[in-house]
């Protein structure tokens, strides 16, 4: 049963454009994440938000910025895309304070930069 | 920094046989070790985990073993079925509500 919803599923754009990806979770979790999965399937944590506070911000390029309106939503904006940004972006959520911090992932947004 | 290494990038087993996927970690403080599965064209989902206070955990056909001395943990899938074909990711963290460090994934292929 899907509980982490991502839009769009796919996005094709050109170098230099701005893109935004949306993520919503209906699990009542207090923490949300953005991961990047490259063509080799490697996972890289980009951001995580806990109760609207950024708690992890890995060394990602400054053109990436997370945006959260409430604990159920975490969007990702890329200000000026580069070819190396082509990847699948996975949103996830979890309950930070629980004894088992299981991540629930969305279906992903596949970005292709031409 | 902490690393998690997943040794088999691809593993091929015959249907009905067992599959074993191995991971090692570097941080001796690691205490939580989950496994996630990603089927073709789909996203990741949790399958099983183990904590450092035990060395074995089983859930149906999945068994996780933890060797703290060797800093190694493994996922055993018994009586493999076609639907077990997927990429399996291991991860580790110093506690369950802390940032996960991920392995690089193992593609498991179940041959008929």
mmCIF file of N, CA and C in Angstrom, chain A:
data_model
loop_
_atom_site.group_PDB
_atom_site.id
_atom_site.type_symbol
_atom_site.label_atom_id
_atom_site.label_comp_id
_atom_site.label_asym_id
_atom_site.label_seq_id
_atom_site.Cartn_x
_atom_site.Cartn_y
_atom_site.Cartn_z
ATOM 1 N N UNK A 1 0.846 -1.186 0.000
ATOM 2 C CA UNK A 1 0.000 0.000 0.000
ATOM 3 C C UNK A 1 0.891 1.249 0.000
ATOM 4 N N UNK A 2 0.737 2.097 -1.015
ATOM 5 C CA UNK A 2 1.558 3.283 -1.134
ATOM 6 C C UNK A 2 1.149 4.304 -0.094
ATOM 7 N N UNK A 3 2.149 4.838 0.607
ATOM 8 C CA UNK A 3 1.870 5.850 1.602
ATOM 9 C C UNK A 3 2.816 7.040 1.466
ATOM 10 N N UNK A 4 3.788 6.937 0.561
ATOM 11 C CA UNK A 4 4.688 8.039 0.254
ATOM 12 C C UNK A 4 4.517 8.321 -1.226
ATOM 13 N N UNK A 5 4.017 9.499 -1.524
ATOM 14 C CA UNK A 5 3.621 9.829 -2.882
ATOM 15 C C UNK A 5 4.580 10.865 -3.472
ATOM 16 N N UNK A 6 5.091 10.550 -4.641
ATOM 17 C CA UNK A 6 6.009 11.459 -5.314
ATOM 18 C C UNK A 6 5.450 11.876 -6.672
ATOM 19 N N UNK A 7 5.617 13.139 -6.986
ATOM 20 C CA UNK A 7 5.276 13.631 -8.327
ATOM 21 C C UNK A 7 6.367 14.560 -8.802
ATOM 22 N N UNK A 8 6.659 14.568 -10.103
ATOM 23 C CA UNK A 8 6.158 13.656 -11.129
ATOM 24 C C UNK A 8 6.890 12.317 -11.082
ATOM 25 N N UNK A 9 6.457 11.366 -11.899
ATOM 26 C CA UNK A 9 7.172 10.091 -12.013
ATOM 27 C C UNK A 9 8.431 10.267 -12.850
ATOM 28 N N UNK A 10 8.287 11.059 -13.907
ATOM 29 C CA UNK A 10 9.407 11.299 -14.816
ATOM 30 C C UNK A 10 9.469 12.786 -15.136
ATOM 31 N N UNK A 11 10.685 13.237 -15.396
ATOM 32 C CA UNK A 11 10.835 14.630 -15.836
ATOM 33 C C UNK A 11 12.048 14.722 -16.737
ATOM 34 N N UNK A 12 11.837 15.271 -17.920
ATOM 35 C CA UNK A 12 12.923 15.500 -18.872
ATOM 36 C C UNK A 12 13.085 17.002 -19.027
ATOM 37 N N UNK A 13 14.318 17.466 -18.926
ATOM 38 C CA UNK A 13 14.552 18.900 -19.005
ATOM 39 C C UNK A 13 15.928 19.163 -19.607
ATOM 40 N N UNK A 14 16.205 20.405 -19.811
ATOM 41 C CA UNK A 14 17.490 20.777 -20.403
ATOM 42 C C UNK A 14 18.400 21.419 -19.358
ATOM 43 N N UNK A 15 19.680 21.361 -19.624
ATOM 44 C CA UNK A 15 20.675 21.944 -18.722
ATOM 45 C C UNK A 15 20.339 23.407 -18.445
ATOM 46 N N UNK A 16 20.417 23.767 -17.175
ATOM 47 C CA UNK A 16 20.186 25.152 -16.791
ATOM 48 C C UNK A 16 18.778 25.445 -16.320
ATOM 49 N N UNK A 17 17.846 24.537 -16.592
ATOM 50 C CA UNK A 17 16.459 24.757 -16.161
ATOM 51 C C UNK A 17 16.307 24.500 -14.668
ATOM 52 N N UNK A 18 15.200 24.996 -14.137
ATOM 53 C CA UNK A 18 14.851 24.741 -12.736
ATOM 54 C C UNK A 18 13.761 23.675 -12.691
ATOM 55 N N UNK A 19 13.888 22.753 -11.751
ATOM 56 C CA UNK A 19 12.876 21.710 -11.587
ATOM 57 C C UNK A 19 12.499 21.603 -10.112
ATOM 58 N N UNK A 20 11.292 21.121 -9.862
ATOM 59 C CA UNK A 20 10.837 20.867 -8.499
ATOM 60 C C UNK A 20 10.135 19.532 -8.444
ATOM 61 N N UNK A 21 10.444 18.784 -7.402
ATOM 62 C CA UNK A 21 9.809 17.491 -7.187
ATOM 63 C C UNK A 21 9.048 17.544 -5.864
ATOM 64 N N UNK A 22 7.894 16.903 -5.854
ATOM 65 C CA UNK A 22 7.055 16.931 -4.666
ATOM 66 C C UNK A 22 7.003 15.573 -3.983
ATOM 67 N N UNK A 23 6.840 15.607 -2.674
ATOM 68 C CA UNK A 23 6.706 14.382 -1.905
ATOM 69 C C UNK A 23 5.764 14.622 -0.740
ATOM 70 N N UNK A 24 4.855 13.655 -0.556
ATOM 71 C CA UNK A 24 3.894 13.730 0.534
ATOM 72 C C UNK A 24 3.795 12.352 1.178
ATOM 73 N N UNK A 25 3.747 12.323 2.506
ATOM 74 C CA UNK A 25 3.559 11.040 3.186
ATOM 75 C C UNK A 25 2.317 11.110 4.071
ATOM 76 N N UNK A 26 1.608 9.983 4.115
ATOM 77 C CA UNK A 26 0.352 9.923 4.878
ATOM 78 C C UNK A 26 0.467 8.983 6.066
ATOM 79 N N UNK A 27 1.695 8.746 6.510
ATOM 80 C CA UNK A 27 1.948 7.794 7.596
ATOM 81 C C UNK A 27 2.018 8.465 8.962
ATOM 82 N N UNK A 28 1.959 9.778 8.987
ATOM 83 C CA UNK A 28 2.092 10.486 10.256
ATOM 84 C C UNK A 28 3.512 10.529 10.778
ATOM 85 N N UNK A 29 4.469 10.255 9.924
ATOM 86 C CA UNK A 29 5.874 10.272 10.335
ATOM 87 C C UNK A 29 6.370 11.693 10.563
ATOM 88 N N UNK A 30 7.454 11.792 11.337
ATOM 89 C CA UNK A 30 7.975 13.121 11.643
ATOM 90 C C UNK A 30 9.277 13.428 10.914
ATOM 91 N N UNK A 31 9.779 12.486 10.144
ATOM 92 C CA UNK A 31 11.039 12.699 9.438
ATOM 93 C C UNK A 31 10.891 12.277 7.987
ATOM 94 N N UNK A 32 11.402 13.115 7.090
ATOM 95 C CA UNK A 32 11.361 12.795 5.661
ATOM 96 C C UNK A 32 12.751 12.989 5.074
ATOM 97 N N UNK A 33 13.005 12.280 3.973
ATOM 98 C CA UNK A 33 14.344 12.242 3.382
ATOM 99 C C UNK A 33 14.247 12.383 1.867
ATOM 100 N N UNK A 34 15.339 12.872 1.292
ATOM 101 C CA UNK A 34 15.537 12.767 -0.153
ATOM 102 C C UNK A 34 16.833 12.001 -0.392
ATOM 103 N N UNK A 35 16.728 10.968 -1.240
ATOM 104 C CA UNK A 35 17.881 10.187 -1.659
ATOM 105 C C UNK A 35 18.046 10.350 -3.161
ATOM 106 N N UNK A 36 19.289 10.247 -3.616
ATOM 107 C CA UNK A 36 19.587 10.187 -5.039
ATOM 108 C C UNK A 36 20.087 8.784 -5.340
ATOM 109 N N UNK A 37 19.505 8.155 -6.358
ATOM 110 C CA UNK A 37 19.976 6.835 -6.796
ATOM 111 C C UNK A 37 20.488 6.962 -8.214
ATOM 112 N N UNK A 38 21.762 6.697 -8.402
ATOM 113 C CA UNK A 38 22.364 6.895 -9.718
ATOM 114 C C UNK A 38 22.145 5.674 -10.606
ATOM 115 N N UNK A 39 22.746 5.728 -11.784
ATOM 116 C CA UNK A 39 22.526 4.667 -12.778
ATOM 117 C C UNK A 39 23.088 3.326 -12.329
ATOM 118 N N UNK A 40 24.031 3.343 -11.383
ATOM 119 C CA UNK A 40 24.577 2.104 -10.833
ATOM 120 C C UNK A 40 23.812 1.646 -9.602
ATOM 121 N N UNK A 41 22.714 2.318 -9.319
ATOM 122 C CA UNK A 41 21.831 1.977 -8.197
ATOM 123 C C UNK A 41 22.405 2.382 -6.846
ATOM 124 N N UNK A 42 23.489 3.134 -6.831
ATOM 125 C CA UNK A 42 24.039 3.601 -5.566
ATOM 126 C C UNK A 42 23.111 4.636 -4.938
ATOM 127 N N UNK A 43 22.920 4.511 -3.606
ATOM 128 C CA UNK A 43 22.042 5.418 -2.868
ATOM 129 C C UNK A 43 22.880 6.467 -2.151
ATOM 130 N N UNK A 44 22.443 7.715 -2.267
ATOM 131 C CA UNK A 44 23.132 8.790 -1.569
ATOM 132 C C UNK A 44 22.092 9.656 -0.858
ATOM 133 N N UNK A 45 22.236 9.791 0.479
ATOM 134 C CA UNK A 45 21.332 10.659 1.211
ATOM 135 C C UNK A 45 21.629 12.104 0.845
ATOM 136 N N UNK A 46 20.587 12.856 0.562
ATOM 137 C CA UNK A 46 20.778 14.262 0.222
ATOM 138 C C UNK A 46 20.348 15.153 1.385
ATOM 139 N N UNK A 47 19.124 14.958 1.834
ATOM 140 C CA UNK A 47 18.594 15.782 2.917
ATOM 141 C C UNK A 47 17.663 14.941 3.766
ATOM 142 N N UNK A 48 17.499 15.385 5.026
ATOM 143 C CA UNK A 48 16.414 14.863 5.827
ATOM 144 C C UNK A 48 15.865 15.988 6.687
ATOM 145 N N UNK A 49 14.582 15.922 6.939
ATOM 146 C CA UNK A 49 13.901 16.936 7.728
ATOM 147 C C UNK A 49 13.196 16.248 8.881
ATOM 148 N N UNK A 50 13.371 16.795 10.073
ATOM 149 C CA UNK A 50 12.681 16.295 11.259
ATOM 150 C C UNK A 50 11.919 17.457 11.862
ATOM 151 N N UNK A 51 10.577 17.348 11.873
ATOM 152 C CA UNK A 51 9.743 18.419 12.403
ATOM 153 C C UNK A 51 10.136 19.779 11.839
ATOM 154 N N UNK A 52 10.311 19.822 10.522
ATOM 155 C CA UNK A 52 10.615 21.034 9.775
ATOM 156 C C UNK A 52 12.025 21.560 10.023
ATOM 157 N N UNK A 53 12.838 20.802 10.716
ATOM 158 C CA UNK A 53 14.222 21.208 10.916
ATOM 159 C C UNK A 53 15.131 20.328 10.073
ATOM 160 N N UNK A 54 16.028 20.959 9.351
ATOM 161 C CA UNK A 54 16.996 20.208 8.568
ATOM 162 C C UNK A 54 17.985 19.570 9.519
ATOM 163 N N UNK A 55 18.073 18.258 9.500
ATOM 164 C CA UNK A 55 18.969 17.602 10.447
ATOM 165 C C UNK A 55 20.148 16.915 9.780
ATOM 166 N N UNK A 56 20.026 16.661 8.487
ATOM 167 C CA UNK A 56 21.163 16.123 7.742
ATOM 168 C C UNK A 56 21.235 16.861 6.425
ATOM 169 N N UNK A 57 22.379 17.381 6.120
ATOM 170 C CA UNK A 57 22.563 18.043 4.840
ATOM 171 C C UNK A 57 23.923 17.628 4.302
ATOM 172 N N UNK A 58 23.920 16.578 3.497
ATOM 173 C CA UNK A 58 25.177 16.077 2.975
ATOM 174 C C UNK A 58 25.780 17.078 1.983
ATOM 175 N N UNK A 59 26.957 16.803 1.559
ATOM 176 C CA UNK A 59 27.677 17.750 0.688
ATOM 177 C C UNK A 59 27.113 17.707 -0.724
ATOM 178 N N UNK A 60 25.904 18.186 -0.851
ATOM 179 C CA UNK A 60 25.290 18.267 -2.177
ATOM 180 C C UNK A 60 25.503 19.663 -2.749
ATOM 181 N N UNK A 61 25.473 19.801 -4.054
ATOM 182 C CA UNK A 61 25.660 21.128 -4.650
ATOM 183 C C UNK A 61 24.581 22.106 -4.189
ATOM 184 N N UNK A 62 24.942 23.354 -4.118
ATOM 185 C CA UNK A 62 24.032 24.372 -3.589
ATOM 186 C C UNK A 62 22.820 24.602 -4.471
ATOM 187 N N UNK A 63 22.841 24.101 -5.686
ATOM 188 C CA UNK A 63 21.672 24.288 -6.551
ATOM 189 C C UNK A 63 20.490 23.422 -6.087
ATOM 190 N N UNK A 64 20.781 22.482 -5.172
ATOM 191 C CA UNK A 64 19.710 21.662 -4.603
ATOM 192 C C UNK A 64 19.210 22.306 -3.314
ATOM 193 N N UNK A 65 17.890 22.383 -3.154
ATOM 194 C CA UNK A 65 17.357 22.890 -1.890
ATOM 195 C C UNK A 65 16.067 22.168 -1.539
ATOM 196 N N UNK A 66 15.967 21.694 -0.302
ATOM 197 C CA UNK A 66 14.733 21.066 0.159
ATOM 198 C C UNK A 66 13.767 22.138 0.643
ATOM 199 N N UNK A 67 12.472 21.827 0.517
ATOM 200 C CA UNK A 67 11.463 22.782 0.966
ATOM 201 C C UNK A 67 10.351 22.007 1.653
ATOM 202 N N UNK A 68 10.037 22.414 2.879
ATOM 203 C CA UNK A 68 9.012 21.706 3.645
ATOM 204 C C UNK A 68 8.004 22.682 4.210
ATOM 205 N N UNK A 69 6.710 22.407 3.954
ATOM 206 C CA UNK A 69 5.663 23.259 4.499
ATOM 207 C C UNK A 69 5.125 22.697 5.816
ATOM 208 N N UNK A 70 5.195 21.393 5.963
ATOM 209 C CA UNK A 70 4.781 20.735 7.193
ATOM 210 C C UNK A 70 5.422 19.358 7.212
ATOM 211 N N UNK A 71 5.207 18.614 8.295
ATOM 212 C CA UNK A 71 5.962 17.367 8.423
ATOM 213 C C UNK A 71 5.510 16.294 7.441
ATOM 214 N N UNK A 72 4.410 16.523 6.725
ATOM 215 C CA UNK A 72 3.939 15.540 5.756
ATOM 216 C C UNK A 72 4.463 15.799 4.344
ATOM 217 N N UNK A 73 5.091 16.939 4.132
ATOM 218 C CA UNK A 73 5.538 17.317 2.796
ATOM 219 C C UNK A 73 7.017 17.698 2.804
ATOM 220 N N UNK A 74 7.737 17.188 1.802
ATOM 221 C CA UNK A 74 9.124 17.604 1.612
ATOM 222 C C UNK A 74 9.395 17.643 0.119
ATOM 223 N N UNK A 75 9.564 18.845 -0.409
ATOM 224 C CA UNK A 75 9.837 19.005 -1.827
ATOM 225 C C UNK A 75 11.320 19.221 -2.060
ATOM 226 N N UNK A 76 11.729 19.023 -3.293
ATOM 227 C CA UNK A 76 13.128 19.201 -3.672
ATOM 228 C C UNK A 76 13.190 20.101 -4.897
ATOM 229 N N UNK A 77 13.964 21.146 -4.786
ATOM 230 C CA UNK A 77 14.125 22.051 -5.921
ATOM 231 C C UNK A 77 15.565 22.013 -6.403
ATOM 232 N N UNK A 78 15.718 21.967 -7.719
ATOM 233 C CA UNK A 78 17.050 22.068 -8.328
ATOM 234 C C UNK A 78 17.047 23.323 -9.170
ATOM 235 N N UNK A 79 17.896 24.272 -8.787
ATOM 236 C CA UNK A 79 17.812 25.609 -9.373
ATOM 237 C C UNK A 79 18.270 25.648 -10.830
ATOM 238 N N UNK A 80 19.324 24.989 -11.152
ATOM 239 C CA UNK A 80 19.878 25.016 -12.502
ATOM 240 C C UNK A 80 20.503 23.648 -12.757
ATOM 241 N N UNK A 81 19.735 22.771 -13.397
ATOM 242 C CA UNK A 81 20.164 21.373 -13.487
ATOM 243 C C UNK A 81 21.403 21.219 -14.355
ATOM 244 N N UNK A 82 22.187 20.197 -13.976
ATOM 245 C CA UNK A 82 23.382 19.820 -14.709
ATOM 246 C C UNK A 82 23.213 18.383 -15.212
ATOM 247 N N UNK A 83 23.991 17.978 -16.215
ATOM 248 C CA UNK A 83 23.844 16.607 -16.733
ATOM 249 C C UNK A 83 24.015 15.539 -15.655
ATOM 250 N N UNK A 84 24.896 15.782 -14.692
ATOM 251 C CA UNK A 84 25.143 14.779 -13.632
ATOM 252 C C UNK A 84 23.984 14.664 -12.641
ATOM 253 N N UNK A 85 22.988 15.521 -12.798
ATOM 254 C CA UNK A 85 21.818 15.422 -11.929
ATOM 255 C C UNK A 85 20.837 14.358 -12.423
ATOM 256 N N UNK A 86 21.075 13.820 -13.602
ATOM 257 C CA UNK A 86 20.219 12.747 -14.108
ATOM 258 C C UNK A 86 20.306 11.554 -13.171
ATOM 259 N N UNK A 87 19.175 11.157 -12.628
ATOM 260 C CA UNK A 87 19.137 10.097 -11.626
ATOM 261 C C UNK A 87 17.684 9.871 -11.239
ATOM 262 N N UNK A 88 17.499 8.924 -10.334
ATOM 263 C CA UNK A 88 16.195 8.743 -9.705
ATOM 264 C C UNK A 88 16.263 9.350 -8.311
ATOM 265 N N UNK A 89 15.311 10.197 -8.008
ATOM 266 C CA UNK A 89 15.258 10.842 -6.691
ATOM 267 C C UNK A 89 14.160 10.169 -5.874
ATOM 268 N N UNK A 90 14.579 9.610 -4.753
ATOM 269 C CA UNK A 90 13.666 8.860 -3.900
ATOM 270 C C UNK A 90 13.369 9.645 -2.629
ATOM 271 N N UNK A 91 12.096 9.765 -2.351
ATOM 272 C CA UNK A 91 11.656 10.384 -1.105
ATOM 273 C C UNK A 91 11.324 9.260 -0.128
ATOM 274 N N UNK A 92 11.597 9.468 1.140
ATOM 275 C CA UNK A 92 11.281 8.467 2.163
ATOM 276 C C UNK A 92 10.839 9.162 3.434
ATOM 277 N N UNK A 93 10.177 8.398 4.289
ATOM 278 C CA UNK A 93 9.787 8.944 5.585
ATOM 279 C C UNK A 93 9.991 7.888 6.654
ATOM 280 N N UNK A 94 10.077 8.341 7.885
ATOM 281 C CA UNK A 94 10.222 7.433 9.023
ATOM 282 C C UNK A 94 9.750 8.121 10.287
ATOM 283 N N UNK A 95 9.614 7.327 11.321
ATOM 284 C CA UNK A 95 9.260 7.852 12.635
ATOM 285 C C UNK A 95 10.521 7.869 13.465
ATOM 286 N N UNK A 96 11.100 9.042 13.608
ATOM 287 C CA UNK A 96 12.448 9.154 14.174
ATOM 288 C C UNK A 96 12.538 8.608 15.585
ATOM 289 N N UNK A 97 11.526 8.829 16.367
ATOM 290 C CA UNK A 97 11.601 8.443 17.772
ATOM 291 C C UNK A 97 11.255 6.993 18.036
ATOM 292 N N UNK A 98 10.871 6.248 17.022
ATOM 293 C CA UNK A 98 10.471 4.860 17.256
ATOM 294 C C UNK A 98 11.702 3.986 17.441
ATOM 295 N N UNK A 99 11.478 2.817 18.005
ATOM 296 C CA UNK A 99 12.595 1.898 18.236
ATOM 297 C C UNK A 99 13.083 1.275 16.936
ATOM 298 N N UNK A 100 12.250 1.316 15.936
ATOM 299 C CA UNK A 100 12.639 0.754 14.636
ATOM 300 C C UNK A 100 12.423 1.820 13.584
ATOM 301 N N UNK A 101 13.499 2.418 13.143
ATOM 302 C CA UNK A 101 13.409 3.543 12.225
ATOM 303 C C UNK A 101 13.306 3.059 10.790
ATOM 304 N N UNK A 102 12.233 2.323 10.492
ATOM 305 C CA UNK A 102 12.055 1.800 9.143
ATOM 306 C C UNK A 102 11.742 2.937 8.187
ATOM 307 N N UNK A 103 12.420 2.939 7.065
ATOM 308 C CA UNK A 103 12.168 3.931 6.023
ATOM 309 C C UNK A 103 11.102 3.413 5.068
ATOM 310 N N UNK A 104 10.170 4.284 4.732
ATOM 311 C CA UNK A 104 9.160 3.987 3.726
ATOM 312 C C UNK A 104 9.444 4.883 2.526
ATOM 313 N N UNK A 105 9.661 4.251 1.385
ATOM 314 C CA UNK A 105 10.067 4.982 0.197
ATOM 315 C C UNK A 105 8.906 5.227 -0.757
ATOM 316 N N UNK A 106 8.998 6.351 -1.460
ATOM 317 C CA UNK A 106 8.099 6.597 -2.562
ATOM 318 C C UNK A 106 8.597 5.888 -3.814
ATOM 319 N N UNK A 107 7.829 5.992 -4.881
ATOM 320 C CA UNK A 107 8.154 5.285 -6.124
ATOM 321 C C UNK A 107 9.303 5.947 -6.883
ATOM 322 N N UNK A 108 9.626 7.190 -6.525
ATOM 323 C CA UNK A 108 10.761 7.855 -7.153
ATOM 324 C C UNK A 108 10.367 8.776 -8.294
ATOM 325 N N UNK A 109 11.229 9.754 -8.538
ATOM 326 C CA UNK A 109 11.108 10.642 -9.694
ATOM 327 C C UNK A 109 12.372 10.481 -10.520
ATOM 328 N N UNK A 110 12.187 10.066 -11.762
ATOM 329 C CA UNK A 110 13.346 9.886 -12.652
ATOM 330 C C UNK A 110 13.578 11.179 -13.414
ATOM 331 N N UNK A 111 14.764 11.748 -13.247
ATOM 332 C CA UNK A 111 15.118 12.994 -13.916
ATOM 333 C C UNK A 111 16.119 12.715 -15.024
ATOM 334 N N UNK A 112 15.814 13.204 -16.206
ATOM 335 C CA UNK A 112 16.746 13.127 -17.333
ATOM 336 C C UNK A 112 17.085 14.535 -17.766
ATOM 337 N N UNK A 113 18.377 14.835 -17.767
ATOM 338 C CA UNK A 113 18.844 16.171 -18.152
ATOM 339 C C UNK A 113 19.541 16.061 -19.503
ATOM 340 N N UNK A 114 18.990 16.764 -20.483
ATOM 341 C CA UNK A 114 19.531 16.665 -21.847
ATOM 342 C C UNK A 114 20.606 17.714 -22.098
#
